[in-house]
Amino acid sequence: GDSVTQMEGPVTLSEEAFLTINCTYTATGYPSLFWYVQYPGEGLQLLLKATKADDKGSNKGFEATYRKETTSFHLEKGSVQVSDSAVYFCALSAPGGSYIPTFGRGTSLIVHP
Amino acid sequence: EAGVAQSPRYKIIEKRQSVAFWCNPISGHATLYWYQQILGQGPKLLIQFQNNGVVDDSQLPKDRFSAERLKGVDSTLKIQPAKLEDSAVYLCASSLDLGRATEAFFGQGTRLTVV
């Protein structure tokens, strides 16, 4: 079945450091890919998405590129802030799974001043 | 625009008791999901509704869990009887419709502790 694998956390960085959170996927058919973020005490919210190969999703300084050849959708940010501290979930939606969002286990990011 | 509303936010029950969670999706959203999120894991789908019909409930432990979506709007998820391993956050989400690029909007969740 469809699945998403994320790097384990927590990821601990100093403010202004470069961030990469790795995500790879397995899917039947041609999936859409998403990054959701969960800030402390809040629900999951969409951060960015990409719907076809080589698309780049971007939002709030975060970027991720849909790489079909490596089945990856890594999340990057050039300079993290303390306010980026949260849990990040990679997810996919694929026709083989009736387009039901399927999530990875989440990666906790902690940014220190 | 109002978001997805869930209640209660927290619930503590003893094993073998029953519990119910309520969800009010965003107005006009045809698709509603219930996910279970165990600590340290990603959300796992329990059931998906399209309007008031069930699309997928293959991961729902039907011997103890039940869910309904009357009139295609609000939904309730019930556990009876609860087990210790049901301790988790129960997330409700809704989306405009089914589709490959459709964003899901999540409520804040209900944190259930079974003691």
XYZ file of N, CA and C in Angstrom:
684
model
N 0.820 -1.202 0.000
C 0.000 0.000 0.000
C 0.854 1.252 0.000
N 0.194 2.385 -0.065
C 0.901 3.666 -0.060
C 1.543 3.922 1.292
N 2.719 4.525 1.283
C 3.391 4.820 2.553
C 4.360 5.975 2.386
N 4.674 6.604 3.521
C 5.604 7.730 3.564
C 6.623 7.460 4.667
N 7.871 7.687 4.367
C 8.939 7.499 5.345
C 9.646 8.829 5.574
N 9.709 9.240 6.816
C 10.384 10.488 7.174
C 11.572 10.203 8.071
N 12.538 11.125 8.045
C 13.662 11.003 8.957
C 13.178 11.171 10.399
N 13.860 10.447 11.289
C 13.479 10.517 12.693
C 13.967 11.820 13.303
N 13.235 12.295 14.276
C 13.667 13.480 14.998
C 14.047 13.127 16.423
N 14.201 14.128 17.273
C 14.036 15.528 16.890
C 15.238 16.088 16.135
N 14.969 17.074 15.302
C 16.016 17.837 14.663
C 16.201 19.110 15.476
N 17.395 19.323 15.964
C 17.677 20.491 16.805
C 18.660 21.396 16.081
N 18.258 22.657 15.881
C 19.088 23.612 15.148
C 19.172 24.935 15.886
N 20.187 25.679 15.581
C 20.262 27.070 16.050
C 19.558 27.968 15.055
N 19.091 29.092 15.550
C 18.412 30.061 14.672
C 19.332 30.419 13.504
N 18.738 30.577 12.323
C 19.396 30.920 11.060
C 20.135 29.760 10.415
N 20.065 28.574 10.990
C 20.687 27.402 10.366
C 19.835 26.920 9.203
N 20.453 26.077 8.346
C 19.757 25.489 7.202
C 19.058 24.208 7.642
N 17.836 24.028 7.147
C 17.035 22.866 7.522
C 16.783 21.966 6.329
N 16.953 20.669 6.549
C 16.465 19.652 5.620
C 15.786 18.566 6.426
N 14.558 18.230 6.027
C 13.865 17.065 6.585
C 13.556 16.146 5.407
N 14.096 14.926 5.473
C 13.953 13.994 4.361
C 12.618 13.270 4.385
N 12.077 13.058 3.188
C 10.823 12.322 3.027
C 10.900 11.516 1.737
N 10.602 10.234 1.827
C 10.471 9.403 0.636
C 9.120 8.706 0.689
N 8.655 8.254 -0.480
C 7.317 7.692 -0.528
C 7.252 6.461 -1.420
N 6.199 5.682 -1.180
C 5.829 4.562 -2.051
C 4.355 4.720 -2.349
N 3.994 4.683 -3.619
C 2.586 4.900 -3.956
C 2.216 4.160 -5.226
N 0.950 3.777 -5.295
C 0.367 3.217 -6.510
C -0.205 4.363 -7.315
N 0.228 4.478 -8.540
C -0.249 5.598 -9.336
C 0.579 6.841 -9.091
N 0.057 7.961 -9.510
C 0.789 9.221 -9.516
C 0.281 10.087 -8.353
N 1.035 10.128 -7.242
C 0.501 10.829 -6.068
C 0.716 12.337 -6.122
N -0.043 13.039 -5.319
C 0.284 14.414 -4.926
C 0.993 14.334 -3.578
N 1.875 15.282 -3.323
C 2.699 15.255 -2.115
C 2.495 16.532 -1.305
N 2.528 16.390 0.000
C 2.206 17.488 0.901
C 3.190 17.516 2.068
N 3.382 18.704 2.626
C 3.965 18.877 3.947
C 2.948 19.610 4.804
N 2.630 18.988 5.954
C 1.787 19.617 6.953
C 2.657 19.964 8.161
N 2.239 20.998 8.907
C 2.959 21.403 10.108
C 1.983 21.465 11.279
N 2.469 21.048 12.429
C 1.652 21.090 13.648
C 2.409 21.878 14.705
N 1.976 23.100 14.958
C 2.568 23.924 16.009
C 2.020 23.468 17.361
N 2.751 23.704 18.421
C 2.307 23.244 19.754
C 0.889 23.701 20.075
N 0.054 22.751 20.467
C -1.308 23.069 20.875
C -2.279 23.326 19.738
N -1.816 23.139 18.496
C -2.687 23.417 17.356
C -2.897 22.167 16.506
N -3.839 22.253 15.588
C -4.071 21.156 14.652
C -3.095 21.199 13.489
N -3.062 20.127 12.712
C -2.224 20.099 11.516
C -2.736 21.116 10.505
N -1.799 21.765 9.828
C -2.186 22.678 8.759
C -1.242 22.490 7.580
N -1.788 22.695 6.396
C -0.990 22.509 5.189
C 0.101 23.567 5.123
N 1.327 23.126 4.850
C 2.446 24.051 4.678
C 2.699 24.289 3.186
N 2.778 23.203 2.415
C 2.975 23.329 0.972
C 2.620 22.008 0.297
N 2.477 22.051 -1.035
C 2.155 20.838 -1.759
C 2.719 20.897 -3.175
N 2.816 19.730 -3.805
C 3.231 19.636 -5.200
C 2.450 18.495 -5.841
N 2.010 18.692 -7.069
C 1.110 17.721 -7.669
C 1.714 16.959 -8.835
N 2.887 17.370 -9.337
C 3.493 16.608 -10.425
C 5.010 16.707 -10.343
N 5.649 15.798 -11.059
C 7.102 15.691 -11.011
C 7.768 17.022 -11.347
N 8.819 17.331 -10.581
C 9.631 18.546 -10.721
C 8.934 19.808 -10.247
N 7.678 19.694 -9.791
C 7.014 20.849 -9.173
C 7.730 21.193 -7.879
N 7.794 22.488 -7.573
C 8.319 22.927 -6.291
C 7.203 23.612 -5.530
N 6.901 23.098 -4.343
C 5.967 23.773 -3.459
C 6.749 24.696 -2.545
N 6.158 25.855 -2.210
C 6.866 26.779 -1.322
C 5.876 27.589 -0.502
N 6.292 27.947 0.710
C 5.450 28.731 1.603
C 6.276 29.103 2.829
N 6.190 30.336 3.280
C 6.848 30.812 4.504
C 8.353 30.540 4.501
N 8.967 30.533 3.356
C 10.407 30.285 3.256
C 10.772 28.818 3.147
N 9.796 27.930 3.301
C 10.020 26.493 3.138
C 9.816 26.110 1.666
N 10.589 25.110 1.225
C 10.456 24.601 -0.139
C 10.585 23.089 -0.145
N 9.936 22.468 -1.130
C 10.117 21.035 -1.355
C 9.882 20.760 -2.825
N 10.717 19.909 -3.425
C 10.607 19.599 -4.847
C 10.219 18.138 -5.021
N 9.219 17.909 -5.854
C 8.696 16.570 -6.160
C 9.690 15.875 -7.088
N 10.394 14.868 -6.577
C 11.395 14.133 -7.362
C 10.886 12.726 -7.616
N 10.366 12.507 -8.818
C 9.786 11.205 -9.162
C 10.864 10.141 -9.267
N 12.035 10.522 -9.776
C 13.084 9.525 -9.994
C 13.642 8.958 -8.691
N 13.586 9.754 -7.626
C 14.068 9.278 -6.325
C 12.916 9.091 -5.335
N 11.710 9.234 -5.795
C 10.482 9.172 -4.959
C 10.688 9.921 -3.640
N 11.064 11.187 -3.781
C 11.359 11.982 -2.590
C 10.673 13.346 -2.650
N 10.540 13.945 -1.462
C 9.913 15.273 -1.343
C 10.495 15.923 -0.086
N 11.772 16.220 -0.119
C 12.484 16.724 1.052
C 12.119 18.179 1.335
N 11.938 18.499 2.600
C 11.594 19.856 3.025
C 12.863 20.619 3.371
N 12.970 21.864 2.871
C 14.156 22.679 3.131
C 13.753 24.100 3.497
N 14.619 24.713 4.327
C 14.491 26.136 4.606
C 15.891 26.694 4.830
N 16.165 27.810 4.230
C 17.516 28.360 4.262
C 17.933 28.908 5.614
N 16.984 29.440 6.387
C 17.335 30.091 7.647
C 16.143 29.932 8.597
N 16.257 29.008 9.545
C 15.117 28.739 10.419
C 15.044 29.754 11.556
N 13.850 29.924 12.064
C 13.577 30.813 13.192
C 13.022 29.999 14.358
N 13.092 30.585 15.542
C 12.546 29.909 16.725
C 11.076 29.554 16.506
N 10.367 30.437 15.818
C 8.931 30.227 15.578
C 8.651 29.063 14.629
N 9.662 28.495 13.996
C 9.481 27.318 13.135
C 9.446 26.022 13.936
N 9.718 26.101 15.225
C 9.683 24.910 16.071
C 8.283 24.292 16.030
N 8.214 23.048 15.603
C 6.927 22.392 15.375
C 7.207 20.942 14.958
N 6.127 20.211 14.689
C 6.270 18.865 14.117
C 5.833 18.932 12.655
N 6.645 18.375 11.776
C 6.404 18.431 10.336
C 6.062 17.029 9.822
N 4.956 16.951 9.068
C 4.475 15.681 8.547
C 4.495 15.718 7.023
N 5.123 14.710 6.442
C 5.058 14.510 5.000
C 3.850 13.628 4.712
N 3.160 13.888 3.621
C 1.953 13.123 3.321
C 1.779 12.976 1.812
N 1.012 11.989 1.410
C 0.687 11.815 -0.005
C -0.786 11.501 -0.169
N -1.230 11.722 -1.392
C -2.599 11.416 -1.778
C -2.517 10.775 -3.153
N -2.952 9.521 -3.266
C -2.729 8.775 -4.502
C -4.000 8.080 -4.947
N -4.147 7.849 -6.259
C -5.365 7.203 -6.749
C -5.528 5.779 -6.235
N -4.411 5.075 -6.010
C -4.501 3.704 -5.497
C -5.054 3.642 -4.094
N -4.965 4.767 -3.387
C -5.478 4.844 -2.022
C -6.734 5.699 -1.929
N -7.443 5.815 -3.046
C -8.675 6.622 -3.091
C -8.438 8.064 -2.672
N -7.227 8.542 -2.858
C -6.862 9.927 -2.541
C -6.969 10.244 -1.061
N -6.977 9.234 -0.228
C -7.007 9.475 1.215
C -5.610 9.910 1.645
N -5.480 11.049 2.356
C -4.158 11.492 2.792
C -3.497 10.459 3.697
N -2.279 10.054 3.336
C -1.490 9.103 4.106
C -0.266 9.828 4.638
N -0.021 9.723 5.937
C 0.998 10.524 6.608
C 2.206 9.716 7.047
N 3.355 10.396 7.070
C 4.523 9.862 7.735
C 4.396 10.052 9.237
N 5.409 9.601 9.984
C 5.345 9.638 11.439
C 5.612 11.016 12.030
N 6.072 11.947 11.239
C 6.334 13.287 11.744
C 7.783 13.447 12.202
N 8.305 14.647 12.033
C 9.652 14.994 12.480
C 9.570 16.261 13.312
N 10.012 16.150 14.551
C 9.980 17.313 15.449
C 11.188 18.203 15.181
N 10.952 19.491 15.022
C 12.017 20.478 14.825
C 12.053 21.396 16.034
N 13.224 21.526 16.628
C 13.438 22.440 17.757
C 14.508 23.433 17.343
N 14.153 24.717 17.376
C 15.099 25.763 16.997
C 15.429 26.585 18.233
N 16.720 26.668 18.543
C 17.189 27.441 19.701
C 17.646 28.828 19.267
N 17.421 29.841 20.137
C 17.882 31.203 19.804
C 19.393 31.252 19.683
N -13.468 32.457 7.977
C -14.089 31.135 7.808
C -13.797 30.290 9.036
N -14.847 29.693 9.626
C -14.651 28.844 10.789
C -13.938 27.574 10.364
N -13.081 27.074 11.284
C -12.345 25.865 11.002
C -13.117 24.638 11.437
N -12.425 23.500 11.459
C -13.014 22.255 11.920
C -13.073 22.285 13.446
N -14.256 22.052 13.982
C -14.449 22.101 15.432
C -14.548 20.686 15.973
N -13.845 20.443 17.076
C -13.902 19.145 17.731
C -14.153 19.346 19.219
N -14.859 18.405 19.812
C -15.013 18.407 21.263
C -15.195 16.973 21.753
N -14.797 16.722 23.011
C -14.051 17.624 23.886
C -12.594 17.724 23.465
N -11.821 18.575 24.079
C -10.386 18.660 23.794
C -9.613 17.568 24.517
N -10.062 17.236 25.700
C -9.399 16.214 26.511
C -10.451 15.311 27.148
N -10.083 14.026 27.312
C -10.985 13.093 27.971
C -10.153 12.014 28.642
N -10.475 11.755 29.900
C -9.825 10.666 30.627
C -10.917 9.708 31.049
N -10.766 8.429 30.701
C -11.757 7.413 31.075
C -11.034 6.166 31.557
N -11.778 5.318 32.230
C -11.223 4.031 32.641
C -11.462 3.008 31.527
N -10.598 2.007 31.499
C -10.778 0.956 30.477
C -12.145 0.306 30.680
N -12.692 -0.092 29.556
C -14.022 -0.719 29.465
C -15.164 0.307 29.490
N -14.846 1.577 29.744
C -15.894 2.594 29.624
C -16.086 2.967 28.159
N -17.114 3.737 27.896
C -17.360 4.204 26.539
C -17.104 5.707 26.461
N -16.835 6.177 25.246
C -16.552 7.598 25.036
C -16.990 7.974 23.629
N -17.361 9.232 23.457
C -17.773 9.723 22.137
C -17.108 11.053 21.860
N -16.723 11.227 20.611
C -16.116 12.473 20.160
C -17.002 13.071 19.071
N -16.994 14.387 19.043
C -17.841 15.099 18.080
C -16.991 15.972 17.163
N -17.425 16.078 15.902
C -16.710 16.887 14.922
C -17.702 17.658 14.063
N -17.427 18.932 13.879
C -18.197 19.769 12.955
C -17.242 20.267 11.880
N -17.385 19.787 10.646
C -16.423 20.161 9.606
C -16.663 21.571 9.090
N -15.793 22.021 8.226
C -15.970 23.318 7.580
C -17.209 23.253 6.689
N -17.991 24.298 6.731
C -19.233 24.333 5.970
C -18.980 24.096 4.481
N -19.747 23.170 3.909
C -19.616 22.895 2.478
C -18.636 21.795 2.133
N -17.893 21.316 3.119
C -16.929 20.249 2.854
C -17.646 18.902 2.826
N -17.520 18.204 1.695
C -18.226 16.942 1.514
C -17.496 15.777 2.175
N -16.179 15.879 2.271
C -15.376 14.758 2.759
C -14.962 14.995 4.210
N -15.122 13.982 5.033
C -14.759 14.065 6.445
C -13.948 12.820 6.813
N -12.874 13.054 7.564
C -11.979 11.972 7.991
C -11.879 11.956 9.514
N -11.722 10.759 10.050
C -11.292 10.573 11.438
C -9.937 9.849 11.401
N -8.968 10.438 12.086
C -7.640 9.834 12.207
C -7.335 9.572 13.686
N -6.543 8.540 13.913
C -6.001 8.275 15.241
C -4.496 8.560 15.212
N -4.021 9.361 16.163
C -2.599 9.677 16.221
C -2.046 9.254 17.579
N -1.323 8.158 17.581
C -0.669 7.683 18.792
C 0.636 8.447 18.961
N 1.010 8.712 20.203
C 2.195 9.520 20.509
C 3.416 9.023 19.751
N 4.051 9.946 19.017
C 5.268 9.600 18.284
C 5.023 9.005 16.912
N 3.759 8.907 16.515
C 3.428 8.348 15.200
C 2.637 9.361 14.389
N 2.545 9.108 13.105
C 1.736 9.953 12.254
C 0.268 9.571 12.348
N -0.601 10.450 11.883
C -2.034 10.139 11.894
C -2.342 8.905 11.050
N -3.202 8.036 11.561
C -3.635 6.845 10.865
C -5.131 6.954 10.635
N -5.550 6.766 9.370
C -6.967 6.904 9.046
C -7.791 5.821 9.704
N -8.898 6.248 10.337
C -9.864 5.294 10.864
C -11.040 5.131 9.897
N -11.578 6.258 9.439
C -12.750 6.200 8.570
C -12.836 7.483 7.762
N -13.360 7.344 6.532
C -13.574 8.493 5.662
C -15.015 8.470 5.174
N -15.659 9.630 5.256
C -17.015 9.808 4.750
C -16.985 10.737 3.533
N -17.853 10.434 2.589
C -18.144 11.357 1.502
C -19.629 11.668 1.636
N -19.928 12.934 2.008
C -21.285 13.284 2.440
C -21.657 12.362 3.606
N -22.718 11.624 3.571
C -23.034 10.778 4.718
C -22.764 9.305 4.446
N -22.038 9.012 3.350
C -21.680 7.638 3.040
C -20.234 7.335 3.383
N -19.966 6.092 3.786
C -18.614 5.672 4.148
C -17.829 5.310 2.893
N -16.653 5.912 2.725
C -15.778 5.602 1.602
C -14.782 4.514 1.985
N -14.213 4.635 3.176
C -13.188 3.683 3.618
C -13.254 3.565 5.127
N -13.482 2.376 5.634
C -13.414 2.122 7.080
C -12.610 0.859 7.347
N -11.696 0.547 6.438
C -10.944 -0.700 6.540
C -10.031 -0.770 7.762
N -9.623 0.402 8.298
C -8.744 0.432 9.465
C -9.497 0.674 10.766
N -10.795 0.718 10.717
C -11.605 0.964 11.921
C -11.839 -0.363 12.662
N -11.437 -0.445 13.926
C -11.699 -1.682 14.701
C -13.190 -1.778 15.028
N -13.909 -2.426 14.171
C -15.372 -2.328 14.226
C -15.993 -3.049 15.423
N -15.188 -3.867 16.098
C -15.741 -4.514 17.283
C -15.920 -3.517 18.426
N -15.225 -2.376 18.365
C -15.328 -1.418 19.473
C -15.523 0.029 19.014
N -15.180 0.319 17.792
C -15.291 1.686 17.272
C -16.486 1.764 16.319
N -17.178 2.892 16.386
C -18.226 3.162 15.421
C -18.233 4.649 15.110
N -18.702 4.983 13.939
C -18.763 6.395 13.545
C -19.973 6.602 12.659
N -20.516 7.800 12.733
C -21.633 8.144 11.860
C -21.537 9.604 11.471
N -22.139 9.909 10.359
C -22.191 11.278 9.873
C -23.606 11.521 9.370
N -24.439 11.942 10.272
C -25.829 12.159 9.943
C -25.992 13.414 9.101
N -26.830 13.342 8.101
C -27.153 14.487 7.237
C -25.923 15.046 6.533
N -24.848 14.275 6.507
C -23.671 14.691 5.765
C -22.949 15.893 6.333
N -23.156 16.207 7.624
C -22.488 17.370 8.214
C -21.662 16.915 9.417
N -22.228 17.050 10.644
C -21.503 16.663 11.851
C -21.242 15.166 11.878
N -20.230 14.802 12.655
C -19.905 13.390 12.799
C -19.569 13.079 14.246
N -19.848 11.847 14.661
C -19.427 11.381 15.969
C -18.648 10.081 15.817
N -17.648 9.920 16.640
C -16.849 8.709 16.718
C -16.993 8.165 18.136
N -17.320 6.886 18.243
C -17.548 6.281 19.549
C -16.627 5.087 19.754
N -16.197 4.933 20.986
C -15.411 3.763 21.382
C -16.134 3.099 22.551
N -16.412 1.806 22.379
C -17.117 1.080 23.430
C -16.854 -0.410 23.292
N -16.172 -1.037 24.229
C -15.507 -0.477 25.405
C -14.085 -0.042 25.066
N -13.572 0.911 25.797
C -12.220 1.412 25.537
C -11.166 0.481 26.128
N -10.019 0.420 25.439
C -8.864 -0.314 25.919
C -7.718 0.667 26.164
N -6.734 0.225 26.927
C -5.598 1.093 27.229
C -4.914 1.576 25.948
N -4.833 0.693 24.935
C -4.130 1.051 23.697
C -4.898 2.057 22.837
N -6.100 2.436 23.261
C -6.850 3.467 22.539
C -6.409 4.868 22.939
N -5.535 4.970 23.922
C -5.012 6.286 24.318
C -4.291 6.906 23.129
N -4.761 8.070 22.706
C -4.242 8.699 21.488
C -4.940 10.046 21.323
N -4.528 10.773 20.302
C -5.258 11.973 19.890
C -6.116 11.584 18.690
N -7.388 11.924 18.743
C -8.313 11.621 17.660
C -8.559 12.914 16.884
N -8.173 12.869 15.627
C -8.220 14.044 14.763
C -9.361 13.923 13.774
N -10.086 14.988 13.629
C -11.094 15.085 12.585
C -10.582 16.062 11.528
N -10.806 15.739 10.283
C -10.399 16.617 9.192
C -11.497 16.639 8.142
N -11.534 17.705 7.366
C -12.487 17.763 6.272
C -11.827 18.349 5.039
N -12.379 18.028 3.882
C -11.901 18.616 2.634
C -13.096 18.868 1.729
N -12.849 19.748 0.769
C -13.946 20.177 -0.103
C -14.543 18.966 -0.824
N -13.670 18.104 -1.292
C -14.103 16.913 -2.020
C -12.941 15.946 -2.098
N -13.190 14.780 -2.679
C -12.095 13.861 -2.948
C -11.292 14.375 -4.125
N -10.011 14.082 -4.127
C -9.216 14.508 -5.272
C -7.752 14.448 -4.938
N -6.910 14.348 -5.968
C -5.496 14.083 -5.721
C -4.767 15.253 -5.094
N -5.233 16.456 -5.281
C -4.504 17.607 -4.734
C -5.303 18.338 -3.675
N -6.310 17.674 -3.137
C -7.201 18.349 -2.201
C -6.564 18.449 -0.826
N -6.581 19.650 -0.271
C -6.036 19.890 1.063
C -7.036 19.440 2.114
N -6.531 18.798 3.168
C -7.365 18.451 4.316
C -7.167 19.485 5.410
N -8.257 19.911 6.024
C -8.233 20.880 7.115
C -8.526 20.129 8.415
N -7.672 20.332 9.404
C -7.756 19.557 10.629
C -8.280 20.374 11.801
N -9.023 19.705 12.683
C -9.350 20.272 13.970
C -8.178 20.112 14.932
N -8.347 20.612 16.157
C -7.263 20.548 17.141
C -7.139 19.171 17.775
N -8.127 18.337 17.594
C -8.043 16.986 18.108
C -8.605 16.836 19.509
N -8.905 15.589 19.847
C -9.318 15.214 21.200
C -8.275 14.253 21.752
N -7.679 14.642 22.863
C -6.673 13.767 23.491
C -7.376 12.831 24.458
N -7.364 11.530 24.170
C -7.999 10.525 25.017
C -6.942 9.777 25.814
N -7.174 9.706 27.113
C -6.317 8.901 27.984
C -7.198 7.833 28.617
N -6.815 6.571 28.423
C -7.535 5.456 29.018
C -6.667 4.889 30.138
N -7.243 4.867 31.355
C -6.452 4.419 32.521
C -7.032 3.130 33.099
